[in-house]
Amino acid sequence: KTKIEYIPEEKIIELSNSIYNRIKKDSKTLKYFITSEELIYFIKQTYNFDVLFENLSYYTFSEQYKGMVDYKNRIIYISPEENEHSVKFSISHELSHIVLHKELLEAESDSFMYFYKSTKESSRMETQANLLACYILLPFKQFEIEFLKLIKKYNVSPRSNYYLYLDNQKVNQQQFFNITDELIKIFDVSRLQIKTVLINQGWLKTP
């Protein structure tokens, strides 16, 4: 039975920093954010995978898939119907599978799609790929610097071991949206990706 190895978050952040630095090494922009074009170029140059935009329901018989790795033919398929933030995250997510789950993908390469061995293992794979994808697009050191600047700008007082609390109170919602609005502009990612990293770092609490 295939087992997905546990990977500590510290290791995932370390991997993401390495990938981010390699992507931005030859970048022509000094901005923090990574573009879809930079991701596609990095994937081709580093792993020799092509990225194609196609309707995945043709291959998966389902509308739920946003991206897919065909390891045997070294192709990443991405749904073209997504917005730019979603497309970029999907590319980063499939790259994360290649980085984290190479052995499983190779073992399943005789099938066009790789299928999971159990719900538990599938869940762990997806959690790992989602987290690495978020940290590739939101490099930890840079993200922490910008987040703390915004905490100071909006006069947010730390509450024990966290900064933001997202509940139904208007003041808490306003703080969350003010800060995440600015982070979206800086890193060009979705609010959901920012929220994921904030929660994982313990900087955002939800009921």
Tab-separated table of N, CA, C and O in Angstrom, residues 32-33 85 88 137-151 153-154 164 175-198 203-204:
chain	number	residue	atom	x	y	z
A	32	TYR	N	7.968	41.093	-5.788
A	32	TYR	CA	7.944	39.810	-5.093
A	32	TYR	C	7.214	38.731	-5.882
A	32	TYR	O	7.581	37.565	-5.852
A	33	PHE	N	6.136	39.109	-6.572
A	33	PHE	CA	5.250	38.075	-7.077
A	33	PHE	C	5.844	37.311	-8.260
A	33	PHE	O	6.672	37.815	-9.014
A	85	HIS	N	-5.279	34.208	-10.925
A	85	HIS	CA	-4.813	33.737	-9.619
A	85	HIS	C	-4.975	32.229	-9.494
A	85	HIS	O	-4.091	31.537	-8.985
A	88	LYS	N	-2.425	30.385	-11.782
A	88	LYS	CA	-1.081	30.405	-11.193
A	88	LYS	C	-0.977	29.424	-10.027
A	88	LYS	O	0.019	28.691	-9.899
A	137	LEU	N	4.323	30.830	-3.931
A	137	LEU	CA	3.763	32.106	-4.394
A	137	LEU	C	3.813	33.188	-3.326
A	137	LEU	O	3.726	34.382	-3.645
A	138	LEU	N	3.927	32.779	-2.063
A	138	LEU	CA	4.020	33.722	-0.946
A	138	LEU	C	5.293	33.396	-0.159
A	138	LEU	O	5.227	32.804	0.923
A	139	PRO	N	6.461	33.768	-0.680
A	139	PRO	CA	7.732	33.422	-0.030
A	139	PRO	C	7.748	33.912	1.417
A	139	PRO	O	7.454	35.080	1.683
A	140	PHE	N	8.099	33.009	2.324
A	140	PHE	CA	7.850	33.245	3.740
A	140	PHE	C	8.512	34.511	4.272
A	140	PHE	O	7.863	35.331	4.932
A	141	LYS	N	9.795	34.697	4.024
A	141	LYS	CA	10.499	35.852	4.593
A	141	LYS	C	9.905	37.167	4.093
A	141	LYS	O	9.663	38.101	4.869
A	142	GLN	N	9.698	37.237	2.788
A	142	GLN	CA	9.134	38.448	2.202
A	142	GLN	C	7.706	38.688	2.687
A	142	GLN	O	7.306	39.823	2.964
A	143	PHE	N	6.950	37.597	2.789
A	143	PHE	CA	5.573	37.705	3.252
A	143	PHE	C	5.517	38.200	4.696
A	143	PHE	O	4.709	39.082	5.032
A	144	GLU	N	6.375	37.660	5.541
A	144	GLU	CA	6.410	38.080	6.945
A	144	GLU	C	6.750	39.566	7.064
A	144	GLU	O	6.123	40.295	7.843
A	145	ILE	N	7.723	40.023	6.297
A	145	ILE	CA	8.118	41.434	6.326
A	145	ILE	C	6.945	42.338	5.961
A	145	ILE	O	6.641	43.314	6.666
A	146	GLU	N	6.276	42.010	4.863
A	146	GLU	CA	5.175	42.853	4.393
A	146	GLU	C	3.976	42.779	5.333
A	146	GLU	O	3.299	43.787	5.573
A	147	PHE	N	3.706	41.593	5.867
A	147	PHE	CA	2.586	41.441	6.794
A	147	PHE	C	2.796	42.278	8.051
A	147	PHE	O	1.884	42.993	8.497
A	148	LEU	N	3.993	42.235	8.623
A	148	LEU	CA	4.266	42.992	9.846
A	148	LEU	C	4.251	44.503	9.589
A	148	LEU	O	3.870	45.284	10.465
A	149	LYS	N	4.652	44.917	8.390
A	149	LYS	CA	4.533	46.334	8.033
A	149	LYS	C	3.070	46.774	8.065
A	149	LYS	O	2.734	47.866	8.550
A	150	LEU	N	2.206	45.916	7.538
A	150	LEU	CA	0.781	46.249	7.476
A	150	LEU	C	0.123	46.193	8.851
A	150	LEU	O	-0.785	46.986	9.144
A	151	ILE	N	0.576	45.298	9.691
A	151	ILE	CA	0.082	45.247	11.071
A	151	ILE	C	0.362	46.589	11.762
A	151	ILE	O	-0.496	47.144	12.468
A	153	LYS	N	0.983	49.497	10.134
A	153	LYS	CA	0.272	50.548	9.406
A	153	LYS	C	-1.165	50.694	9.885
A	153	LYS	O	-1.668	51.811	10.031
A	154	TYR	N	-1.831	49.566	10.130
A	154	TYR	CA	-3.243	49.604	10.527
A	154	TYR	C	-3.430	49.531	12.044
A	154	TYR	O	-4.536	49.311	12.522
A	164	LEU	N	-4.632	38.650	13.936
A	164	LEU	CA	-5.952	38.899	13.359
A	164	LEU	C	-6.949	37.846	13.811
A	164	LEU	O	-6.588	36.673	13.998
A	175	GLN	N	-10.151	44.846	9.561
A	175	GLN	CA	-8.709	44.645	9.687
A	175	GLN	C	-8.235	43.562	8.719
A	175	GLN	O	-7.231	43.739	8.016
A	176	PHE	N	-8.946	42.454	8.691
A	176	PHE	CA	-8.565	41.336	7.818
A	176	PHE	C	-8.575	41.760	6.358
A	176	PHE	O	-7.615	41.499	5.617
A	177	PHE	N	-9.643	42.428	5.916
A	177	PHE	CA	-9.751	42.787	4.508
A	177	PHE	C	-8.792	43.918	4.127
A	177	PHE	O	-8.253	43.927	3.012
A	178	ASN	N	-8.559	44.871	5.029
A	178	ASN	CA	-7.578	45.921	4.739
A	178	ASN	C	-6.196	45.328	4.479
A	178	ASN	O	-5.512	45.689	3.510
A	179	ILE	N	-5.796	44.426	5.348
A	179	ILE	CA	-4.449	43.856	5.248
A	179	ILE	C	-4.338	42.896	4.069
A	179	ILE	O	-3.368	42.945	3.295
A	180	THR	N	-5.323	42.039	3.897
A	180	THR	CA	-5.240	41.082	2.788
A	180	THR	C	-5.404	41.769	1.432
A	180	THR	O	-4.815	41.325	0.443
A	181	ASP	N	-6.156	42.860	1.367
A	181	ASP	CA	-6.255	43.623	0.112
A	181	ASP	C	-4.871	44.093	-0.335
A	181	ASP	O	-4.523	44.018	-1.527
A	182	GLU	N	-4.093	44.580	0.601
A	182	GLU	CA	-2.752	45.079	0.253
A	182	GLU	C	-1.804	43.927	-0.084
A	182	GLU	O	-0.967	44.046	-0.989
A	183	LEU	N	-1.927	42.821	0.623
A	183	LEU	CA	-1.079	41.664	0.332
A	183	LEU	C	-1.394	41.071	-1.043
A	183	LEU	O	-0.492	40.591	-1.740
A	184	ILE	N	-2.655	41.121	-1.444
A	184	ILE	CA	-3.045	40.663	-2.777
A	184	ILE	C	-2.331	41.498	-3.841
A	184	ILE	O	-1.822	40.956	-4.843
A	185	LYS	N	-2.254	42.806	-3.639
A	185	LYS	CA	-1.581	43.687	-4.594
A	185	LYS	C	-0.076	43.429	-4.641
A	185	LYS	O	0.540	43.482	-5.707
A	186	ILE	N	0.506	43.129	-3.496
A	186	ILE	CA	1.952	42.920	-3.429
A	186	ILE	C	2.361	41.598	-4.065
A	186	ILE	O	3.329	41.525	-4.827
A	187	PHE	N	1.599	40.527	-3.767
A	187	PHE	CA	2.015	39.185	-4.183
A	187	PHE	C	1.194	38.622	-5.345
A	187	PHE	O	1.529	37.549	-5.864
A	188	ASP	N	0.142	39.310	-5.735
A	188	ASP	CA	-0.680	38.900	-6.874
A	188	ASP	C	-1.184	37.460	-6.723
A	188	ASP	O	-1.021	36.614	-7.613
A	189	VAL	N	-1.792	37.193	-5.581
A	189	VAL	CA	-2.389	35.884	-5.312
A	189	VAL	C	-3.808	36.104	-4.785
A	189	VAL	O	-4.225	37.235	-4.548
A	190	SER	N	-4.526	35.017	-4.577
A	190	SER	CA	-5.894	35.128	-4.076
A	190	SER	C	-5.916	35.347	-2.567
A	190	SER	O	-4.952	35.036	-1.855
A	191	ARG	N	-7.036	35.846	-2.080
A	191	ARG	CA	-7.216	36.030	-0.639
A	191	ARG	C	-7.170	34.686	0.089
A	191	ARG	O	-6.664	34.588	1.204
A	192	LEU	N	-7.693	33.650	-0.541
A	192	LEU	CA	-7.698	32.322	0.082
A	192	LEU	C	-6.283	31.819	0.333
A	192	LEU	O	-5.999	31.235	1.381
A	193	GLN	N	-5.378	32.044	-0.610
A	193	GLN	CA	-3.991	31.608	-0.422
A	193	GLN	C	-3.331	32.372	0.727
A	193	GLN	O	-2.599	31.792	1.532
A	194	ILE	N	-3.604	33.663	0.803
A	194	ILE	CA	-3.070	34.469	1.901
A	194	ILE	C	-3.635	33.992	3.230
A	194	ILE	O	-2.910	33.828	4.223
A	195	LYS	N	-4.926	33.730	3.260
A	195	LYS	CA	-5.576	33.246	4.477
A	195	LYS	C	-4.970	31.920	4.927
A	195	LYS	O	-4.750	31.698	6.127
A	196	THR	N	-4.680	31.032	3.987
A	196	THR	CA	-4.077	29.733	4.314
A	196	THR	C	-2.753	29.902	5.023
A	196	THR	O	-2.484	29.260	6.055
A	197	VAL	N	-1.890	30.784	4.504
A	197	VAL	CA	-0.577	31.004	5.117
A	197	VAL	C	-0.716	31.687	6.478
A	197	VAL	O	-0.037	31.315	7.443
A	198	LEU	N	-1.611	32.655	6.584
A	198	LEU	CA	-1.815	33.342	7.869
A	198	LEU	C	-2.263	32.368	8.955
A	198	LEU	O	-1.783	32.417	10.096
A	203	TRP	N	-1.005	33.444	12.672
A	203	TRP	CA	-1.209	34.893	12.722
A	203	TRP	C	-2.676	35.269	12.574
A	203	TRP	O	-3.048	36.407	12.843
A	204	LEU	N	-3.484	34.343	12.109
A	204	LEU	CA	-4.924	34.564	11.951
A	204	LEU	C	-5.674	33.452	12.653
A	204	LEU	O	-5.384	32.269	12.455
